Coordinates of C-alpha atoms in Angstrom, one line a residue:
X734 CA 181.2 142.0 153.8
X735 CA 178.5 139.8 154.4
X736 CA 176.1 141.8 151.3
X737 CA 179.4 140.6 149.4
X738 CA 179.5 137.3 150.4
X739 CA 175.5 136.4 150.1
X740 CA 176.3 137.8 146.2
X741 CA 178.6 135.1 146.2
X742 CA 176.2 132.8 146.7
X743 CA 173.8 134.0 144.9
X744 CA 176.1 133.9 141.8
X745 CA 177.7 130.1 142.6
X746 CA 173.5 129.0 143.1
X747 CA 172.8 131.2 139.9
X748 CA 175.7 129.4 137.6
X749 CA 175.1 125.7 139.0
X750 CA 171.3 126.1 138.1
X751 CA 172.3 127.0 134.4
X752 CA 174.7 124.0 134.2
X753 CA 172.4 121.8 135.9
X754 CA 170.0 123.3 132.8
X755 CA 172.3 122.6 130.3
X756 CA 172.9 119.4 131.0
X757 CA 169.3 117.9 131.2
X758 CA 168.9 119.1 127.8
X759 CA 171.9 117.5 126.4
X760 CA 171.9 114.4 127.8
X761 CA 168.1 114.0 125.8
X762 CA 168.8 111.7 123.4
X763 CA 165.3 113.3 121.7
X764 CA 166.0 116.3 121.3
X765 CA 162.9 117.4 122.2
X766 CA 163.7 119.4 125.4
X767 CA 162.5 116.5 127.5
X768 CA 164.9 115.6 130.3
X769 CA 165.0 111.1 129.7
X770 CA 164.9 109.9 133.6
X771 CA 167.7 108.0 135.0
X772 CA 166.1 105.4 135.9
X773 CA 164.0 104.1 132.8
X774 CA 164.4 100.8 131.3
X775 CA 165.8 102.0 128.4
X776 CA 168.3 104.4 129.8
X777 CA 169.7 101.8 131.8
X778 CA 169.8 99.1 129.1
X779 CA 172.0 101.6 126.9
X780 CA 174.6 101.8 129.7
X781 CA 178.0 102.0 128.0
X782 CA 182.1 101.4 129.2
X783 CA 184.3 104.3 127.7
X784 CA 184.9 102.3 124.3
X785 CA 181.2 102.5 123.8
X786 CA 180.7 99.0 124.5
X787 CA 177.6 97.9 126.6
X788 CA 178.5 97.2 130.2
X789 CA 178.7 93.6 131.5
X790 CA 176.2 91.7 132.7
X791 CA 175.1 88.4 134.0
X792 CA 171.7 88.0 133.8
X793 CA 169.3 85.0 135.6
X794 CA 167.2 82.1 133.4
X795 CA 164.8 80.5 135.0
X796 CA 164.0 77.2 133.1
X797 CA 161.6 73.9 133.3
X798 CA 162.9 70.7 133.4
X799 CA 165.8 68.4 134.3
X800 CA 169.4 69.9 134.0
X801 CA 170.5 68.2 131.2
X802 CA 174.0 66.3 131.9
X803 CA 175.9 68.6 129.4
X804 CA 174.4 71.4 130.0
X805 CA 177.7 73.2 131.8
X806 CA 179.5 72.7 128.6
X807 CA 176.8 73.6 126.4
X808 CA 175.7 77.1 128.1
X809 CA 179.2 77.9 128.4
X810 CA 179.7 78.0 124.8
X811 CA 176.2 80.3 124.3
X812 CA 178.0 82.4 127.3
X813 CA 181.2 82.8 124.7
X814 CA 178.7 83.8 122.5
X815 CA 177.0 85.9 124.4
X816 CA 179.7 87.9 125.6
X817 CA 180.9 88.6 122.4
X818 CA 177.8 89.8 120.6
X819 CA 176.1 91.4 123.7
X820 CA 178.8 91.3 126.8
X821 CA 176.3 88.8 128.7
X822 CA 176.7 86.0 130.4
X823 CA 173.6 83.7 131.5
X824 CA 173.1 82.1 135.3
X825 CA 169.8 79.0 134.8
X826 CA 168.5 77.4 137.6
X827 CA 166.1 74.5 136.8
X828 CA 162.8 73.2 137.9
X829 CA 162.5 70.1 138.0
X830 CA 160.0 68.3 136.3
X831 CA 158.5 66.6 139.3
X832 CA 157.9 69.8 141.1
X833 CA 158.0 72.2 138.7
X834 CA 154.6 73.2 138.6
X835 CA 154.7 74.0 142.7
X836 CA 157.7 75.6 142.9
X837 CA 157.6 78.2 139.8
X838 CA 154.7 80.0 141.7
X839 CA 156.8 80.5 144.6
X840 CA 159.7 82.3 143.0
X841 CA 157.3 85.1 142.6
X842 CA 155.6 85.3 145.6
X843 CA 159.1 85.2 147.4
X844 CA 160.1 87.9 144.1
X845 CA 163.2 86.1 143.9
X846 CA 166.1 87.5 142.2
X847 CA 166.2 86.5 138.4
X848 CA 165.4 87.8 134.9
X849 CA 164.3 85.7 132.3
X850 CA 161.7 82.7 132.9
X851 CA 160.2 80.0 130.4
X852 CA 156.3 80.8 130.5
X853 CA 153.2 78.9 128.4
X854 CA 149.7 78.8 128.4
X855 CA 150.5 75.9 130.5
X856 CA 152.9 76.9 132.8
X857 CA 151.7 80.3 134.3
X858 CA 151.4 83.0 131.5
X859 CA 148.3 83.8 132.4
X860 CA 147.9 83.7 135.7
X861 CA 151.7 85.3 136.4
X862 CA 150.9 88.1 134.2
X863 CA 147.4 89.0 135.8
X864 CA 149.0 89.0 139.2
X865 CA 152.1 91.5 138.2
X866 CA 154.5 88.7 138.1
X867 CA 155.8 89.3 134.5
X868 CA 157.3 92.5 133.0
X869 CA 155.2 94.5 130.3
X870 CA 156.3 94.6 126.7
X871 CA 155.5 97.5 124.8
X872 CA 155.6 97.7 120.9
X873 CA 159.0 100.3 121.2
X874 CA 160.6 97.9 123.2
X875 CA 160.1 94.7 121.1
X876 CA 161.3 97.1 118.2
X877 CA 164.4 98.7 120.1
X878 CA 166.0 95.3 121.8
X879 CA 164.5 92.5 119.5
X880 CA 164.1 93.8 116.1
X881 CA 165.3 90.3 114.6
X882 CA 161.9 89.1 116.3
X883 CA 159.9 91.5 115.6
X884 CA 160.5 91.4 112.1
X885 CA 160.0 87.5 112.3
X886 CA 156.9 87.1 114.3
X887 CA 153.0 87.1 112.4
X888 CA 151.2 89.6 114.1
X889 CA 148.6 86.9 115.1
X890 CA 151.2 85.6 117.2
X891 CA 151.5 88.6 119.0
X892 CA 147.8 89.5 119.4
X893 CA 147.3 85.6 120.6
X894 CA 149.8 86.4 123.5
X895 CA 148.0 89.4 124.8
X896 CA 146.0 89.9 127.8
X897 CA 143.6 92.3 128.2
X898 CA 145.7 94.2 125.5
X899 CA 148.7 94.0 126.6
X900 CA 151.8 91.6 125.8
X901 CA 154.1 90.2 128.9
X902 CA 156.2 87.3 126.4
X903 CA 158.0 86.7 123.5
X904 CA 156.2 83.9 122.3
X905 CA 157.7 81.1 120.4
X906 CA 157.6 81.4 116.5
X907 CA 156.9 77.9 115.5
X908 CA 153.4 76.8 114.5
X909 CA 152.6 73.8 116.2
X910 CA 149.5 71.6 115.5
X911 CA 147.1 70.6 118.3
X912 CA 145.0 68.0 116.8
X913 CA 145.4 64.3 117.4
X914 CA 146.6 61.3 115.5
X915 CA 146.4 57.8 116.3
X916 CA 149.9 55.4 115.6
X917 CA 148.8 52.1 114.8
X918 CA 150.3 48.9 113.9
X919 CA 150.6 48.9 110.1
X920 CA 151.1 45.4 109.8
X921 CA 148.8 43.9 111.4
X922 CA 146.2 45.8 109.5
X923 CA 147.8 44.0 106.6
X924 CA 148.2 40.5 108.5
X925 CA 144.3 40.7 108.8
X926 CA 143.7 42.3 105.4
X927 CA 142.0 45.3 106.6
X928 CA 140.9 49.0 105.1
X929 CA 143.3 51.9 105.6
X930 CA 142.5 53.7 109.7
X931 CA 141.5 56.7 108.1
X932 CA 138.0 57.3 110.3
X933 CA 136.3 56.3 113.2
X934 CA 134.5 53.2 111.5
X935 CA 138.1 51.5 109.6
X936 CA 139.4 52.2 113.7
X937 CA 136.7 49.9 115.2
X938 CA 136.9 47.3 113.0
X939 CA 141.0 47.4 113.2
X940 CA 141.0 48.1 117.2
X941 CA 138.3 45.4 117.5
X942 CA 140.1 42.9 115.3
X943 CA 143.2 43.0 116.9
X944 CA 141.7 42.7 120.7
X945 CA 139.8 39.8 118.9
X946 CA 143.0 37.6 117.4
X947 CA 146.4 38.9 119.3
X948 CA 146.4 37.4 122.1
X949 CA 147.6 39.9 125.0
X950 CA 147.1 42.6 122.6
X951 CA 144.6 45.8 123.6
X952 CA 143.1 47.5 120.7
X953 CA 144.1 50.5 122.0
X954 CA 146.9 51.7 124.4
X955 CA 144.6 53.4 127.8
X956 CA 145.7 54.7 130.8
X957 CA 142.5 56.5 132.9
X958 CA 144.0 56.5 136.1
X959 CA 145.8 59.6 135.5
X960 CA 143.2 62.2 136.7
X961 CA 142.4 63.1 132.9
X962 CA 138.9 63.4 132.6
X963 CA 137.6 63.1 129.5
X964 CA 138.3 59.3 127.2
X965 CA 141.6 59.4 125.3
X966 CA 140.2 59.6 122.0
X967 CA 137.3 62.0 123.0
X968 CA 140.4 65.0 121.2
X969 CA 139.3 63.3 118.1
X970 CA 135.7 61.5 118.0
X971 CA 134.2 64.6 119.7
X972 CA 135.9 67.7 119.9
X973 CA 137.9 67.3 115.9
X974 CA 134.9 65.5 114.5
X975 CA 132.4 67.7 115.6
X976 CA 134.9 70.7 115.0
X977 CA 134.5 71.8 119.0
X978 CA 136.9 73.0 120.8
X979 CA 136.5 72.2 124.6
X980 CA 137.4 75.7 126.8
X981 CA 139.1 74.0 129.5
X982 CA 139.3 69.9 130.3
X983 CA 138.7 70.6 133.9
X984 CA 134.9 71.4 132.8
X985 CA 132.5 70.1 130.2
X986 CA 131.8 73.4 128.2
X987 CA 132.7 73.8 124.3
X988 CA 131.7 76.1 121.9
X989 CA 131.9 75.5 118.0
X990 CA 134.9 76.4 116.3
X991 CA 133.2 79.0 113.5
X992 CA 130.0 79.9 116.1
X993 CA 131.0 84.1 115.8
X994 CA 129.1 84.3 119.1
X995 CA 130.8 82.1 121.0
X996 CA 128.1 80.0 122.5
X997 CA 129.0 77.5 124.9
X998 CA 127.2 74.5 125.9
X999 CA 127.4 70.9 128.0
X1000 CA 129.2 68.2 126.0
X1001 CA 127.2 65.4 128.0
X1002 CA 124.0 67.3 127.1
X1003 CA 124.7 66.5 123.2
X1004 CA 123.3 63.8 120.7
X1005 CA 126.7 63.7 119.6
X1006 CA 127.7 62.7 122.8
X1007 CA 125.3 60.4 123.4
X1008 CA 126.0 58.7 119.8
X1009 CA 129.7 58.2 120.7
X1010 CA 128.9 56.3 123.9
X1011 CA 127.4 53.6 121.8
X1012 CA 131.0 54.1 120.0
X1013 CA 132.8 53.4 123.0
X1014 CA 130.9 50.7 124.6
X1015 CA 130.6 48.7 121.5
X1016 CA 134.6 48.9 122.0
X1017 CA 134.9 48.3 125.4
X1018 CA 133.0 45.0 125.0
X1019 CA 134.6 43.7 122.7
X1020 CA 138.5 44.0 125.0
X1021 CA 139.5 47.2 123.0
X1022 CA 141.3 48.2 126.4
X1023 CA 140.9 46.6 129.6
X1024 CA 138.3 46.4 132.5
X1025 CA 140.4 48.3 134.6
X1026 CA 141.4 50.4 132.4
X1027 CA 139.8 53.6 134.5
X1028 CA 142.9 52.5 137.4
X1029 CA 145.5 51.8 135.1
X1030 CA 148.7 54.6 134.7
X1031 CA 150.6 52.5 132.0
X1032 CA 153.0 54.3 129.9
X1033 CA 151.3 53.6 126.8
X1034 CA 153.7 54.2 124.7
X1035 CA 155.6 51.7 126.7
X1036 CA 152.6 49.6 126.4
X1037 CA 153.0 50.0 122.7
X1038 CA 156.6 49.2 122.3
X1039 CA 156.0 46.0 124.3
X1040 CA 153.2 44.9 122.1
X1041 CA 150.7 45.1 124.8
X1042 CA 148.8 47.6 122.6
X1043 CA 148.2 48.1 118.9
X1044 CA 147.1 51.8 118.8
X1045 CA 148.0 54.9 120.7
X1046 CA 146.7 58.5 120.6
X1047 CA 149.1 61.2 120.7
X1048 CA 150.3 64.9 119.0
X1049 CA 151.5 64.6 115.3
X1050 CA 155.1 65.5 116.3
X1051 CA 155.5 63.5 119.4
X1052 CA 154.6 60.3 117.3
X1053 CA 156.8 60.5 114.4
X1054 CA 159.2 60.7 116.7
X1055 CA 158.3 57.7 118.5
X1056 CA 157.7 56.2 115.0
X1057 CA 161.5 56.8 114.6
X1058 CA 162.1 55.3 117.9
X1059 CA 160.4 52.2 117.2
X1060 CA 161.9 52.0 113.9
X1061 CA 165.4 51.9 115.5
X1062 CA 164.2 49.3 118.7
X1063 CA 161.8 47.1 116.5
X1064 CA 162.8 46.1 113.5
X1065 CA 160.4 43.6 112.9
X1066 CA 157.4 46.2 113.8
X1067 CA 155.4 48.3 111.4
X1068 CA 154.1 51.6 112.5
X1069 CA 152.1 54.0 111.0
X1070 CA 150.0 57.3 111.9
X1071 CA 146.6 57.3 111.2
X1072 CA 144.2 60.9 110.7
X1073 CA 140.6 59.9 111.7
X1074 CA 139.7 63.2 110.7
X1075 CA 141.3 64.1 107.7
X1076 CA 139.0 66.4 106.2
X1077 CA 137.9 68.5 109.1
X1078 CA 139.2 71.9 110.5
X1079 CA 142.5 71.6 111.9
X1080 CA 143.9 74.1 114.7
X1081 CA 147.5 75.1 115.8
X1082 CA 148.7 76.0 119.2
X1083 CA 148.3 79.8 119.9
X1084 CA 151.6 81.6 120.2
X1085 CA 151.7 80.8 124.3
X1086 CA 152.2 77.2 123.8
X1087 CA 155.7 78.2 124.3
X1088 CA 157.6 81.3 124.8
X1089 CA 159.9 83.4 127.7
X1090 CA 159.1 86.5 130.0
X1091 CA 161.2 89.2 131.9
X1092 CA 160.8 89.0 135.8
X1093 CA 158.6 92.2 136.7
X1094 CA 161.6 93.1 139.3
X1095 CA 164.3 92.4 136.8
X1096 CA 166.9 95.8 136.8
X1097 CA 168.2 94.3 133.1
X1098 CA 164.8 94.4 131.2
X1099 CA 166.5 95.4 127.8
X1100 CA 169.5 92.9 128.1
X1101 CA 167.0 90.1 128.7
X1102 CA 165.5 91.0 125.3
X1103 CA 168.5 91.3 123.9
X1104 CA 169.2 87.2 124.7
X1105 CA 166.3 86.2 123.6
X1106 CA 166.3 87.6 120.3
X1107 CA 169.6 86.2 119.9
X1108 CA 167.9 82.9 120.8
X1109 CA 165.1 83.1 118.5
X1110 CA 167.1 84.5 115.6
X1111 CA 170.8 83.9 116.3
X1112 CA 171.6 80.8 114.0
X1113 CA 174.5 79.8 115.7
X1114 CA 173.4 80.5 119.2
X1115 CA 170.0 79.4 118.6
X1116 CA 171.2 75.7 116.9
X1117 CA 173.6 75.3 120.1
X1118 CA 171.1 75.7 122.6
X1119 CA 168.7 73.8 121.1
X1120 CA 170.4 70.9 119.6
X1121 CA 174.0 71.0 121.4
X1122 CA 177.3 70.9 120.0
X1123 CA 177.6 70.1 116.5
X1124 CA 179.4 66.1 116.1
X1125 CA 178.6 65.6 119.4
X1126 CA 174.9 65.9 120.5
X1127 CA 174.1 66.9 116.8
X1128 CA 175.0 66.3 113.3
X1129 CA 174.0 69.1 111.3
X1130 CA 172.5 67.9 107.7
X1131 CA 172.2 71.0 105.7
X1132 CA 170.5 74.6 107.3
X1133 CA 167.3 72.4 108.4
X1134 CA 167.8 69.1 109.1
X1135 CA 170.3 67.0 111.5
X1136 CA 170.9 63.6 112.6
X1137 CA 171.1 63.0 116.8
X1138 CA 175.1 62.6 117.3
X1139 CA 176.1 60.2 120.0
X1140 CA 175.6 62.1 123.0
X1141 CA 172.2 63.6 122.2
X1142 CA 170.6 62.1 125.8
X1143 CA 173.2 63.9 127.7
X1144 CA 171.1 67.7 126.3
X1145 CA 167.3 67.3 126.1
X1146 CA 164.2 67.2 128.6
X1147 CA 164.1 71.0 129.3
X1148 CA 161.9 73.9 128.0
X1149 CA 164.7 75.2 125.2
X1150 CA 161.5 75.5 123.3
X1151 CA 160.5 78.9 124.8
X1152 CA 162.9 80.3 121.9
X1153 CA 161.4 77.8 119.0
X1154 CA 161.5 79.8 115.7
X1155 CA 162.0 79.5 112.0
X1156 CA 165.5 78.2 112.6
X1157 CA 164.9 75.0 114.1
X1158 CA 165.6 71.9 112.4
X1159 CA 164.2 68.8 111.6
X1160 CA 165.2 65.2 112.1
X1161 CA 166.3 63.6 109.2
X1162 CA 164.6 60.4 110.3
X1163 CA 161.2 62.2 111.1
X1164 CA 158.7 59.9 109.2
X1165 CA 157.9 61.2 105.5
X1166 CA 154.0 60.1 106.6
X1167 CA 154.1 62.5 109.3
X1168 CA 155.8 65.5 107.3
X1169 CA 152.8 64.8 104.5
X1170 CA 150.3 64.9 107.4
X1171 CA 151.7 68.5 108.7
X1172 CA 151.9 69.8 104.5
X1173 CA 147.9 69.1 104.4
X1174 CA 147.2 69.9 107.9
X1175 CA 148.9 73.2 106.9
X1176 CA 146.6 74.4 104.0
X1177 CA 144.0 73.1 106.6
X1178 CA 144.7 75.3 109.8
X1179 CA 141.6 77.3 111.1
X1180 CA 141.9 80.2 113.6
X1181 CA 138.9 80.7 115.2
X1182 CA 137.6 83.8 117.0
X1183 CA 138.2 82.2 121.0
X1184 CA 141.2 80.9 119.8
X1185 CA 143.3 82.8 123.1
X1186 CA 140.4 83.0 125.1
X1187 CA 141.3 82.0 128.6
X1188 CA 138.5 81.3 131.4
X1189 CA 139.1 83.4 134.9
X1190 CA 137.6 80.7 137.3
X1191 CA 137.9 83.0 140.6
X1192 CA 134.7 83.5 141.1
X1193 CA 133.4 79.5 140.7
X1194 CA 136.5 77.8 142.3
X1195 CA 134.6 76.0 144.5
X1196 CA 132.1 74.4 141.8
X1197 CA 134.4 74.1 139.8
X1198 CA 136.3 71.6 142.3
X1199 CA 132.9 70.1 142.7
X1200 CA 132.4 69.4 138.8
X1201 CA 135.9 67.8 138.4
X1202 CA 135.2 65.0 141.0
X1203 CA 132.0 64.4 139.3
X1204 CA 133.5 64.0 135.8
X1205 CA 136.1 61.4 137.6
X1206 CA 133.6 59.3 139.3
X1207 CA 131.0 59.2 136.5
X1208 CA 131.9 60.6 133.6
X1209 CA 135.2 58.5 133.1
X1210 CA 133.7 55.0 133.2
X1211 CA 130.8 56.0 131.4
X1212 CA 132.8 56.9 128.3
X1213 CA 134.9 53.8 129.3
X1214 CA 131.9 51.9 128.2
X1215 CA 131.8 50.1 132.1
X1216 CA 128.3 51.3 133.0
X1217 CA 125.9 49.0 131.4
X1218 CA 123.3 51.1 131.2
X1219 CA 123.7 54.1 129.0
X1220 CA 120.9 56.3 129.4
X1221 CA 120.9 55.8 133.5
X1222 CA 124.7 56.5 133.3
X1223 CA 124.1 59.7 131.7
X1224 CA 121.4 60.8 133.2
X1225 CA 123.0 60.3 136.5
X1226 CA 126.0 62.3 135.4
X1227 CA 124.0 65.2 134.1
X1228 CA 122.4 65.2 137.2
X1229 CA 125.3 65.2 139.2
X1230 CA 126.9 68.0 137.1
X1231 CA 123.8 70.3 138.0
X1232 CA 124.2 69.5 141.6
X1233 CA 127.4 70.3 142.1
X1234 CA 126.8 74.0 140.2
X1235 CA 127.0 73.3 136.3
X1236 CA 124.6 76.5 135.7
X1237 CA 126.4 79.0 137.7
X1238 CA 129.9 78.3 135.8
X1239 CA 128.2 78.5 132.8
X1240 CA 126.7 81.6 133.0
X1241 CA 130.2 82.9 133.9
X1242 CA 131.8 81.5 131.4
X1243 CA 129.4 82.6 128.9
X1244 CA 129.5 86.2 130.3
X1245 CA 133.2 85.9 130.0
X1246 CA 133.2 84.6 126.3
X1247 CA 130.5 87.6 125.2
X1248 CA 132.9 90.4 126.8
X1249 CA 136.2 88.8 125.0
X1250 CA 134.4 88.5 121.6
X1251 CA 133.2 92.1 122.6
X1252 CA 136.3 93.6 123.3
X1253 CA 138.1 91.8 120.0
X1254 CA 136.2 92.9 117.4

């Protein structure tokens, strides 16, 4: 009896080994033989009800910004949506722009629960993506869950968004220029008769005319008390002029925009430096901006609007929007933008200017990428999320354009732009001198060989620190033109610089520049 029964057993073990067998080779979707584990992204993301329809799922957004007032009505439509196309529904909590920038950090060091997240070169990619915060995102991925993307995106704008060779966003897909304009008033350059702002000598003369005659009026619209350490219009006289490209503002290192190896030097140590503090003090004394200009934290675009100011320096987009704006509040006004570097390189924001990531924890890895190429790619989702709905935050002009519809403040101020693409629109009121700007800046744009190149400061936090303060407290009202003396003002901030550990950040950052250049060839 008991030989019988361990036969049994034997037998039962025998046939639930071979079923076990069979099965692992028919559930590979390969073919290969290879058993696909359970638990892998993309098994999980394939999950499917018994009408071979993907399982539900509400998945968590983690966005920057104010919640805009109609946001509940607007995400519930993209959730209609969403269902429909995907079986998806979206949860978004907002940060705040007052606290954004302390609280994002802390949602992965507690490894909350969500899935998506706006990221930037500005907002965390980096540092989130060294530290395992951010989910990897392999080429068979990207092809598998956001092929509409895929398709879409340059491979530049992928390469830009690597680290170390590998990718942890989706960036945006809309080139946007970095390089400065001025808005200035266009008729009082006509009231006084003067040559078209097209250069860095026609600005002095205007800036220096208008401080001179309107009474109450700055030359130019300056707010130095902000903690920015470099002078407002140093993006243009010194870094577009000279075609530099500073690596980081917290530091006083650039490298030349075509130099293939990447050598970086002291800005204050320049004759080009040197030159433009003549510039500058020749403005400041004659009431271009204000004495206490290096305290002030004016709007200036507020400044400008209340005809405290005749000149402003801002990003090609963000004016002729303001343009628009001013259009509409001052009818009597005349604004216009003004290049002072027209025929120089011009450079675009790399791909991580904008862009979204997948939590590292997140169990819905492949539905997340599913949303965002809808996003990015979805005309209907992506105009609703991005604009409103249509007659009453928008009016849709065509495929491209729109006019704002009458509840447009109740949906803006939030990072919608981490799913930019070819499908966004343009205002119809967007100033024909800015679009002819952006046509020639396009034939114009220069990538350069650091152009993602990002600057590990672990090891030089401390100098670092050190450096900033001394850029505030003598660099600021140097370039403000407020030191009398040039050449003691300089010498005192070089001096400073090289106290507080210039050389050993520059050695590190050069050592970091040679091994990027080496390792992207």
């Amino acid at each position: 009896m008991k030989t019988n029964k361990r036969k049994g057993i034997l037998m039962l073990v025998l046939i639930l080994m071979v079923s076990l067998l069979i099965s692992a080779c028919g559930g590979n979707s390969g073919g290969n033989g290879e058993a696909v584990q359970s638990n892998s992204p993309a098994n999980d993301a394939k999950k499917t009800t018994s009408d071979n329809t993907l399982e539900e799922a509400t998945l968590k957004m983690v966005l920057i910004g104010s919640k805009p007032t109609d946001y509940d009505e607007i995400f519930s439509e993209m959730n209609k949506l969403l269902k429909e196309k995907i079986n998806t529904t979206i949860e978004t909590e907002f940060l705040d722009w007052s606290d954004w920038s302390s609280k994002y950090p802390l949602k992965f060091a507690a490894n909350d629960d969500f899935d998506l997240v706006f990221t930037a070169n500005w907002a965390f990619y980096h540092n989130q993506a060294s530290n395992g915060g951010f989910y990897e995102l392999t080429d068979e991925l990207l092809q598998t869950y956001t092929p509409m993307t895929w398709k879409a995106t340059p491979k530049v704008s992928w390469d830009q968004a690597k680290i170390k060779g590998k990718l942890y966003m989706i960036p945006n897909n809309n080139q946007e220029f970095t390089d400065k304009v001025l808005m200035i008033r266009e008729d009082l350059r006509k009231k006084y008769n003067l040559e078209l702002v097209n250069s860095p000598e026609t600005f002095a003369v205007y800036a220096k005319t208008i401080a001179r005659n309107e009474k109450g009026m700055s030359g130019f619209a300056a707010a130095a008390g902000g903690g920015y350490k470099w002078h407002e219009l140093d993006n243009v006289l010194l870094e577009q002029q000279n075609e530099w490209r500073l690596v980081d503002p917290n530091m006083p290192f650039a490298f030349k925009l075509d130099d293939p190896k990447g050598t970086v030097f002291n800005v204050y140590d320049t004759p080009e430096f040197e030159k433009l503090l003549v510039y500058y003090k020749d403005l400041a004394d004659n009431g271009v901006w204000s004495k206490n200009v290096v305290n002030s934290k004016n709007d200036v675009w507020q400044d400008m609007k209340a005809k405290k100011a005749a000149s402003l320096k801002g990003n090609l987009g963000t004016l002729g929007f303001q343009i628009v704006e001013a259009r509409r509040d001052l009818p009597d006004v005349e604004m216009t933008i003004a290049d002072l570097t027209p025929n120089q390189k011009k450079t675009a924001a790399i791909s991580t200017q904008n862009g979204m990531a997948i939590h590292a924890t997140s169990k819905q890895v492949e539905r997340s990428l599913m949303v965002i190429d809808l996003l990015q790619n979805d005309k209907q989702i992506h105009d609703l999320t991005m604009y409103g709905i249509e007659g009453k935050h928008y009016l849709s002009l065509g495929d491209d354009k729109y006019n704002p519809g009458p509840s447009r403040d109740k949906y803006t101020g939030f990072s919608n732009w981490g799913w930019n693409s070819d499908l966004n629109r343009t205002e119809a009121s967007y100033p024909k001198e800015a679009s002819d700007i952006e046509s020639t800046w396009n034939d114009k744009t220069y990538h350069y060989p650091l152009e993602s190149f990002v600057f590990d400061d672990k090891n030089v936090r401390n100098e670092l620190a050190s450096i900033g303060n001394v850029m505030l407290r003598f660099g600021v009202p140097l370039e403000y033109g407020l030191i009398p003396d040039l050449d003691k003002g300089r010498d005192e901030l070089i001096n400073q610089l090289n106290v507080a550990g210039l050389d050993k950040i520059q050695s590190e950052l050069q050592s970091q520049v040679d091994a990027f250049l080496t390792n992207n060839k």
